[in-house]
Amino acid sequence: GAGVSQTPSNKVTEKGKYVELRCDPISGHTALYWYRQSLGQGPEFLIYFQGTGAADDSGLPNDRFFAVRPEGSVSTLKIQRTERGDSAVYLCASSEGVTGELFFGEGSRLTVL
Amino acid sequence: AQSVAQPEDQVNVAEGNPLTVKCTYSVSGNPYLFWYVQYPNRGLQFLLKYITGDNLVKGSYGFEAEFNKSQTSFHLKKPSALVSDSALYFCAVRDRLSGGYNKLIFGAGTRLAVHP
């Protein structure tokens, strides 16, 4: 596609449920990032992939959060046992190469009731 | 600790007037600085960046930013504001420990409202 695609755009779930958020980066972009944006705040780094491997997952808040990118393209962010504090917009970005400009998707808005 | 501050939650300006959105940073060494814009229901879009060289950086949509090392600032400017510039603006700095990839530390954002 022309840009970074994220699905679903909105997800409402109940506390304790499992959630998957998908990111389809720009074709050919080797670097992929996940950020989280809480209400009234700027995006916060979660994880960075170069190819298939997570090169930096230091921003994942705890072990309930996990992300994969098995074929070096599409990535899935997985959240187990969701909590109300997980409610936020989850942003995906990709770039051509390590230092390339970031192109962001529109985000997946997660609401945990 | 590395950080970015955007001291204004909102900036109001009349169309045609110059605009400034403020950003200060706290990073040891030479910073890599960025501005992004977020329009309603759109993803963050890159505006401009400072890596090295000329302190005045020109970017998309007529925006520019001035890097001031002594004041640790990177204010975003535009000579003549448009109503269509109304959006949420984020300043960011690259984490110096990232090894070169774009692990960015964002400010909280400033909402720009341009009135006709």
PDB file of C-alpha atoms in Angstrom:
ATOM      1  CA  GLY A   1       0.000   0.000   0.000  1.00  0.00           C
ATOM      2  CA  ALA A   2       0.922   3.638  -0.181  1.00  0.00           C
ATOM      3  CA  GLY A   3       1.322   4.143   3.544  1.00  0.00           C
ATOM      4  CA  VAL A   4       1.535   2.329   6.867  1.00  0.00           C
ATOM      5  CA  SER A   5      -1.691   0.477   7.532  1.00  0.00           C
ATOM      6  CA  GLN A   6      -2.901  -0.396  11.021  1.00  0.00           C
ATOM      7  CA  THR A   7      -5.827  -2.585  11.984  1.00  0.00           C
ATOM      8  CA  PRO A   8      -8.159  -2.390  13.748  1.00  0.00           C
ATOM      9  CA  SER A   9      -8.538   1.374  13.874  1.00  0.00           C
ATOM     10  CA  ASN A  10     -10.590   0.994  17.041  1.00  0.00           C
ATOM     11  CA  LYS A  11     -10.736  -1.844  19.542  1.00  0.00           C
ATOM     12  CA  VAL A  12     -12.872  -1.955  22.649  1.00  0.00           C
ATOM     13  CA  THR A  13     -12.236  -4.843  25.002  1.00  0.00           C
ATOM     14  CA  GLU A  14     -12.847  -5.868  28.562  1.00  0.00           C
ATOM     15  CA  LYS A  15     -10.285  -5.952  31.307  1.00  0.00           C
ATOM     16  CA  GLY A  16      -8.397  -9.222  31.287  1.00  0.00           C
ATOM     17  CA  LYS A  17      -8.899 -10.005  27.605  1.00  0.00           C
ATOM     18  CA  TYR A  18      -6.210 -10.634  24.988  1.00  0.00           C
ATOM     19  CA  VAL A  19      -5.720  -8.172  22.122  1.00  0.00           C
ATOM     20  CA  GLU A  20      -3.753  -8.202  18.881  1.00  0.00           C
ATOM     21  CA  LEU A  21      -2.948  -5.071  16.882  1.00  0.00           C
ATOM     22  CA  ARG A  22      -1.603  -5.367  13.362  1.00  0.00           C
ATOM     23  CA  CYS A  23       0.765  -3.140  11.406  1.00  0.00           C
ATOM     24  CA  ASP A  24       1.456  -3.403   7.685  1.00  0.00           C
ATOM     25  CA  PRO A  25       4.464  -1.184   6.905  1.00  0.00           C
ATOM     26  CA  ILE A  26       5.372   0.491   3.663  1.00  0.00           C
ATOM     27  CA  SER A  27       6.661  -2.101   1.228  1.00  0.00           C
ATOM     28  CA  GLY A  28      10.415  -2.441   1.385  1.00  0.00           C
ATOM     29  CA  HIS A  29      10.827  -0.684   4.716  1.00  0.00           C
ATOM     30  CA  THR A  30      13.127  -2.764   6.865  1.00  0.00           C
ATOM     31  CA  ALA A  31      12.728  -0.814  10.109  1.00  0.00           C
ATOM     32  CA  LEU A  32       9.471  -0.957  12.067  1.00  0.00           C
ATOM     33  CA  TYR A  33       8.559   0.755  15.319  1.00  0.00           C
ATOM     34  CA  TRP A  34       5.674   0.645  17.772  1.00  0.00           C
ATOM     35  CA  TYR A  35       4.857   3.682  19.880  1.00  0.00           C
ATOM     36  CA  ARG A  36       2.036   4.272  22.361  1.00  0.00           C
ATOM     37  CA  GLN A  37       0.231   7.593  22.741  1.00  0.00           C
ATOM     38  CA  SER A  38      -1.840   8.159  25.838  1.00  0.00           C
ATOM     39  CA  LEU A  39      -4.389  10.946  26.009  1.00  0.00           C
ATOM     40  CA  GLY A  40      -2.752  14.361  26.168  1.00  0.00           C
ATOM     41  CA  GLN A  41       0.751  13.000  25.802  1.00  0.00           C
ATOM     42  CA  GLY A  42       3.303  12.525  23.090  1.00  0.00           C
ATOM     43  CA  PRO A  43       4.075   9.097  21.654  1.00  0.00           C
ATOM     44  CA  GLU A  44       6.269   6.816  23.760  1.00  0.00           C
ATOM     45  CA  PHE A  45       8.613   4.263  22.230  1.00  0.00           C
ATOM     46  CA  LEU A  46       7.730   0.616  22.738  1.00  0.00           C
ATOM     47  CA  ILE A  47       9.794  -1.557  20.401  1.00  0.00           C
ATOM     48  CA  TYR A  48      11.966  -1.432  17.279  1.00  0.00           C
ATOM     49  CA  PHE A  49      12.414  -4.156  14.673  1.00  0.00           C
ATOM     50  CA  GLN A  50      15.153  -4.311  12.091  1.00  0.00           C
ATOM     51  CA  GLY A  51      14.034  -7.045   9.754  1.00  0.00           C
ATOM     52  CA  THR A  52      12.536  -9.933  11.680  1.00  0.00           C
ATOM     53  CA  GLY A  53      14.275  -9.339  14.987  1.00  0.00           C
ATOM     54  CA  ALA A  54      13.386  -7.013  17.828  1.00  0.00           C
ATOM     55  CA  ALA A  55      16.525  -4.911  18.111  1.00  0.00           C
ATOM     56  CA  ASP A  56      15.224  -2.878  21.041  1.00  0.00           C
ATOM     57  CA  ASP A  57      12.209  -3.810  23.172  1.00  0.00           C
ATOM     58  CA  SER A  58      13.171  -1.629  26.117  1.00  0.00           C
ATOM     59  CA  GLY A  59       9.965   0.395  25.912  1.00  0.00           C
ATOM     60  CA  LEU A  60       7.557  -2.490  26.452  1.00  0.00           C
ATOM     61  CA  PRO A  61       5.983  -1.721  29.836  1.00  0.00           C
ATOM     62  CA  ASN A  62       5.860  -5.302  31.163  1.00  0.00           C
ATOM     63  CA  ASP A  63       5.724  -8.917  30.088  1.00  0.00           C
ATOM     64  CA  ARG A  64       2.043  -8.686  29.122  1.00  0.00           C
ATOM     65  CA  PHE A  65       3.203  -6.898  25.984  1.00  0.00           C
ATOM     66  CA  PHE A  66       4.849  -8.770  23.124  1.00  0.00           C
ATOM     67  CA  ALA A  67       5.425  -8.037  19.452  1.00  0.00           C
ATOM     68  CA  VAL A  68       6.458 -10.148  16.487  1.00  0.00           C
ATOM     69  CA  ARG A  69       7.471  -9.610  12.895  1.00  0.00           C
ATOM     70  CA  PRO A  70       8.020 -13.149  11.600  1.00  0.00           C
ATOM     71  CA  GLU A  71       8.654 -12.404   7.936  1.00  0.00           C
ATOM     72  CA  GLY A  72      10.192  -8.966   8.248  1.00  0.00           C
ATOM     73  CA  SER A  73       7.101  -7.163   7.014  1.00  0.00           C
ATOM     74  CA  VAL A  74       3.801  -7.240   8.937  1.00  0.00           C
ATOM     75  CA  SER A  75       4.077  -6.874  12.701  1.00  0.00           C
ATOM     76  CA  THR A  76       1.622  -7.769  15.440  1.00  0.00           C
ATOM     77  CA  LEU A  77       1.575  -6.221  18.889  1.00  0.00           C
ATOM     78  CA  LYS A  78       0.046  -8.577  21.413  1.00  0.00           C
ATOM     79  CA  ILE A  79      -1.296  -7.572  24.799  1.00  0.00           C
ATOM     80  CA  GLN A  80      -2.301 -10.205  27.334  1.00  0.00           C
ATOM     81  CA  ARG A  81      -4.610  -9.719  30.307  1.00  0.00           C
ATOM     82  CA  THR A  82      -5.420  -6.157  29.312  1.00  0.00           C
ATOM     83  CA  GLU A  83      -5.766  -3.511  32.003  1.00  0.00           C
ATOM     84  CA  ARG A  84      -7.587  -0.184  31.920  1.00  0.00           C
ATOM     85  CA  GLY A  85      -4.224   1.578  31.927  1.00  0.00           C
ATOM     86  CA  ASP A  86      -3.427  -0.007  28.556  1.00  0.00           C
ATOM     87  CA  SER A  87      -6.026   2.246  26.938  1.00  0.00           C
ATOM     88  CA  ALA A  88      -4.183   4.408  24.403  1.00  0.00           C
ATOM     89  CA  VAL A  89      -3.534   4.860  20.710  1.00  0.00           C
ATOM     90  CA  TYR A  90      -0.921   2.409  19.492  1.00  0.00           C
ATOM     91  CA  LEU A  91       1.112   3.829  16.624  1.00  0.00           C
ATOM     92  CA  CYS A  92       3.192   1.928  14.138  1.00  0.00           C
ATOM     93  CA  ALA A  93       5.892   3.526  12.005  1.00  0.00           C
ATOM     94  CA  SER A  94       8.265   2.235   9.391  1.00  0.00           C
ATOM     95  CA  SER A  95      11.361   3.590   7.715  1.00  0.00           C
ATOM     96  CA  GLU A  96      13.633   2.736   4.839  1.00  0.00           C
ATOM     97  CA  GLY A  97      16.773   1.695   6.604  1.00  0.00           C
ATOM     98  CA  VAL A  98      17.927   2.353  10.127  1.00  0.00           C
ATOM     99  CA  THR A  99      18.085   6.141  10.065  1.00  0.00           C
ATOM    100  CA  GLY A 100      15.378   6.891   7.529  1.00  0.00           C
ATOM    101  CA  GLU A 101      12.450   9.198   8.154  1.00  0.00           C
ATOM    102  CA  LEU A 102       9.596   7.611  10.086  1.00  0.00           C
ATOM    103  CA  PHE A 103       6.255   7.152   8.354  1.00  0.00           C
ATOM    104  CA  PHE A 104       3.462   6.652  10.864  1.00  0.00           C
ATOM    105  CA  GLY A 105       0.156   4.864  10.492  1.00  0.00           C
ATOM    106  CA  GLU A 106      -3.088   6.358  11.777  1.00  0.00           C
ATOM    107  CA  GLY A 107      -2.944   4.221  14.872  1.00  0.00           C
ATOM    108  CA  SER A 108      -5.112   1.676  16.632  1.00  0.00           C
ATOM    109  CA  ARG A 109      -7.165   3.137  19.448  1.00  0.00           C
ATOM    110  CA  LEU A 110      -7.492   0.601  22.261  1.00  0.00           C
ATOM    111  CA  THR A 111     -10.086   1.079  24.968  1.00  0.00           C
ATOM    112  CA  VAL A 112     -10.108  -1.320  27.905  1.00  0.00           C
ATOM    113  CA  LEU A 113     -13.323  -1.224  29.904  1.00  0.00           C
TER     114      LEU A 113
ATOM    115  CA  ALA B   1      17.799  12.120  31.668  1.00  0.00           C
ATOM    116  CA  GLN B   2      16.910  13.048  28.125  1.00  0.00           C
ATOM    117  CA  SER B   3      13.710  15.007  27.663  1.00  0.00           C
ATOM    118  CA  VAL B   4      11.790  17.396  25.482  1.00  0.00           C
ATOM    119  CA  ALA B   5       9.534  20.167  26.761  1.00  0.00           C
ATOM    120  CA  GLN B   6       6.824  21.993  24.889  1.00  0.00           C
ATOM    121  CA  PRO B   7       5.811  24.726  27.321  1.00  0.00           C
ATOM    122  CA  GLU B   8       2.590  25.740  25.577  1.00  0.00           C
ATOM    123  CA  ASP B   9      -0.430  23.454  25.435  1.00  0.00           C
ATOM    124  CA  GLN B  10      -2.002  25.676  22.792  1.00  0.00           C
ATOM    125  CA  VAL B  11      -0.919  28.494  20.514  1.00  0.00           C
ATOM    126  CA  ASN B  12      -3.461  30.779  18.897  1.00  0.00           C
ATOM    127  CA  VAL B  13      -2.555  32.929  15.901  1.00  0.00           C
ATOM    128  CA  ALA B  14      -4.424  34.856  13.258  1.00  0.00           C
ATOM    129  CA  GLU B  15      -4.151  33.743   9.662  1.00  0.00           C
ATOM    130  CA  GLY B  16      -1.361  35.576   7.873  1.00  0.00           C
ATOM    131  CA  ASN B  17       0.574  36.288  11.068  1.00  0.00           C
ATOM    132  CA  PRO B  18       3.878  34.604  11.902  1.00  0.00           C
ATOM    133  CA  LEU B  19       3.731  31.644  14.241  1.00  0.00           C
ATOM    134  CA  THR B  20       6.165  30.088  16.702  1.00  0.00           C
ATOM    135  CA  VAL B  21       5.760  26.792  18.525  1.00  0.00           C
ATOM    136  CA  LYS B  22       8.324  26.401  21.272  1.00  0.00           C
ATOM    137  CA  CYS B  23      10.473  23.401  22.132  1.00  0.00           C
ATOM    138  CA  THR B  24      13.359  22.964  24.541  1.00  0.00           C
ATOM    139  CA  TYR B  25      15.398  19.841  25.049  1.00  0.00           C
ATOM    140  CA  SER B  26      17.669  18.258  27.594  1.00  0.00           C
ATOM    141  CA  VAL B  27      20.226  15.947  26.015  1.00  0.00           C
ATOM    142  CA  SER B  28      23.928  15.605  26.656  1.00  0.00           C
ATOM    143  CA  GLY B  29      26.056  16.040  23.583  1.00  0.00           C
ATOM    144  CA  ASN B  30      24.775  16.972  20.141  1.00  0.00           C
ATOM    145  CA  PRO B  31      21.054  16.343  19.728  1.00  0.00           C
ATOM    146  CA  TYR B  32      19.129  15.042  16.727  1.00  0.00           C
ATOM    147  CA  LEU B  33      15.874  17.028  16.780  1.00  0.00           C
ATOM    148  CA  PHE B  34      12.603  16.573  14.922  1.00  0.00           C
ATOM    149  CA  TRP B  35       9.209  18.168  14.427  1.00  0.00           C
ATOM    150  CA  TYR B  36       6.119  16.148  13.569  1.00  0.00           C
ATOM    151  CA  VAL B  37       2.544  17.281  12.905  1.00  0.00           C
ATOM    152  CA  GLN B  38      -0.649  15.355  13.615  1.00  0.00           C
ATOM    153  CA  TYR B  39      -3.807  16.358  11.780  1.00  0.00           C
ATOM    154  CA  PRO B  40      -7.189  15.048  13.005  1.00  0.00           C
ATOM    155  CA  ASN B  41      -7.680  11.385  12.090  1.00  0.00           C
ATOM    156  CA  ARG B  42      -4.302  11.283  10.385  1.00  0.00           C
ATOM    157  CA  GLY B  43      -0.993   9.737  11.314  1.00  0.00           C
ATOM    158  CA  LEU B  44       1.977  11.722  12.514  1.00  0.00           C
ATOM    159  CA  GLN B  45       3.768  13.394   9.632  1.00  0.00           C
ATOM    160  CA  PHE B  46       7.412  14.373   9.530  1.00  0.00           C
ATOM    161  CA  LEU B  47       8.027  18.114   9.099  1.00  0.00           C
ATOM    162  CA  LEU B  48      11.751  18.623   9.510  1.00  0.00           C
ATOM    163  CA  LYS B  49      14.858  17.580  11.397  1.00  0.00           C
ATOM    164  CA  TYR B  50      18.132  18.975  12.638  1.00  0.00           C
ATOM    165  CA  ILE B  51      21.179  16.721  12.597  1.00  0.00           C
ATOM    166  CA  THR B  52      24.105  19.052  12.101  1.00  0.00           C
ATOM    167  CA  GLY B  53      25.115  22.085  10.082  1.00  0.00           C
ATOM    168  CA  ASP B  54      23.030  25.187   9.491  1.00  0.00           C
ATOM    169  CA  ASN B  55      21.033  26.138  12.590  1.00  0.00           C
ATOM    170  CA  LEU B  56      18.022  27.127  10.471  1.00  0.00           C
ATOM    171  CA  VAL B  57      16.316  24.070   9.058  1.00  0.00           C
ATOM    172  CA  LYS B  58      13.633  24.286   6.387  1.00  0.00           C
ATOM    173  CA  GLY B  59      10.913  21.688   6.132  1.00  0.00           C
ATOM    174  CA  SER B  60       7.567  20.819   4.640  1.00  0.00           C
ATOM    175  CA  TYR B  61       4.607  23.190   4.151  1.00  0.00           C
ATOM    176  CA  GLY B  62       6.753  26.336   4.594  1.00  0.00           C
ATOM    177  CA  PHE B  63       7.799  25.506   8.147  1.00  0.00           C
ATOM    178  CA  GLU B  64      11.280  26.076   9.502  1.00  0.00           C
ATOM    179  CA  ALA B  65      12.974  25.586  12.839  1.00  0.00           C
ATOM    180  CA  GLU B  66      15.923  27.242  14.502  1.00  0.00           C
ATOM    181  CA  PHE B  67      18.372  25.223  16.542  1.00  0.00           C
ATOM    182  CA  ASN B  68      19.861  27.237  19.405  1.00  0.00           C
ATOM    183  CA  LYS B  69      22.474  25.311  21.327  1.00  0.00           C
ATOM    184  CA  SER B  70      23.036  27.897  24.061  1.00  0.00           C
ATOM    185  CA  GLN B  71      19.310  28.035  24.840  1.00  0.00           C
ATOM    186  CA  THR B  72      18.779  24.308  24.158  1.00  0.00           C
ATOM    187  CA  SER B  73      15.815  25.218  21.989  1.00  0.00           C
ATOM    188  CA  PHE B  74      14.404  24.119  18.654  1.00  0.00           C
ATOM    189  CA  HIS B  75      11.425  26.395  18.006  1.00  0.00           C
ATOM    190  CA  LEU B  76       9.175  25.784  15.005  1.00  0.00           C
ATOM    191  CA  LYS B  77       8.312  28.829  12.921  1.00  0.00           C
ATOM    192  CA  LYS B  78       6.352  29.903   9.889  1.00  0.00           C
ATOM    193  CA  PRO B  79       6.296  33.434   8.472  1.00  0.00           C
ATOM    194  CA  SER B  80       2.598  33.440   7.564  1.00  0.00           C
ATOM    195  CA  ALA B  81       0.125  31.039   9.172  1.00  0.00           C
ATOM    196  CA  LEU B  82      -2.705  29.327   7.284  1.00  0.00           C
ATOM    197  CA  VAL B  83      -5.956  28.041   8.752  1.00  0.00           C
ATOM    198  CA  SER B  84      -4.962  24.643   7.363  1.00  0.00           C
ATOM    199  CA  ASP B  85      -1.886  24.663   9.646  1.00  0.00           C
ATOM    200  CA  SER B  86      -4.207  24.070  12.622  1.00  0.00           C
ATOM    201  CA  ALA B  87      -3.068  20.747  14.091  1.00  0.00           C
ATOM    202  CA  LEU B  88      -1.130  19.135  16.928  1.00  0.00           C
ATOM    203  CA  TYR B  89       2.644  19.620  16.744  1.00  0.00           C
ATOM    204  CA  PHE B  90       5.223  17.419  18.418  1.00  0.00           C
ATOM    205  CA  CYS B  91       8.882  18.099  19.028  1.00  0.00           C
ATOM    206  CA  ALA B  92      11.135  15.073  19.476  1.00  0.00           C
ATOM    207  CA  VAL B  93      14.753  14.173  20.130  1.00  0.00           C
ATOM    208  CA  ARG B  94      16.502  10.958  19.186  1.00  0.00           C
ATOM    209  CA  ASP B  95      17.621   8.918  22.170  1.00  0.00           C
ATOM    210  CA  ARG B  96      21.412   9.195  22.172  1.00  0.00           C
ATOM    211  CA  LEU B  97      21.703   5.616  23.369  1.00  0.00           C
ATOM    212  CA  SER B  98      19.729   4.248  20.420  1.00  0.00           C
ATOM    213  CA  GLY B  99      22.715   3.560  18.234  1.00  0.00           C
ATOM    214  CA  GLY B 100      21.363   5.582  15.347  1.00  0.00           C
ATOM    215  CA  TYR B 101      17.840   4.279  14.860  1.00  0.00           C
ATOM    216  CA  ASN B 102      14.809   6.455  15.455  1.00  0.00           C
ATOM    217  CA  LYS B 103      14.009   5.786  19.056  1.00  0.00           C
ATOM    218  CA  LEU B 104      12.441   9.182  19.624  1.00  0.00           C
ATOM    219  CA  ILE B 105      11.525  10.972  22.824  1.00  0.00           C
ATOM    220  CA  PHE B 106       8.512  13.174  22.159  1.00  0.00           C
ATOM    221  CA  GLY B 107       7.203  16.247  23.889  1.00  0.00           C
ATOM    222  CA  ALA B 108       3.595  16.381  25.035  1.00  0.00           C
ATOM    223  CA  GLY B 109       2.530  18.340  21.980  1.00  0.00           C
ATOM    224  CA  THR B 110       1.251  21.839  21.256  1.00  0.00           C
ATOM    225  CA  ARG B 111      -2.090  22.463  19.640  1.00  0.00           C
ATOM    226  CA  LEU B 112      -1.896  25.217  17.035  1.00  0.00           C
ATOM    227  CA  ALA B 113      -5.118  27.040  16.239  1.00  0.00           C
ATOM    228  CA  VAL B 114      -5.035  29.462  13.322  1.00  0.00           C
ATOM    229  CA  HIS B 115      -8.062  31.738  13.172  1.00  0.00           C
ATOM    230  CA  PRO B 116      -9.365  33.327   9.943  1.00  0.00           C
TER     231      PRO B 116
END
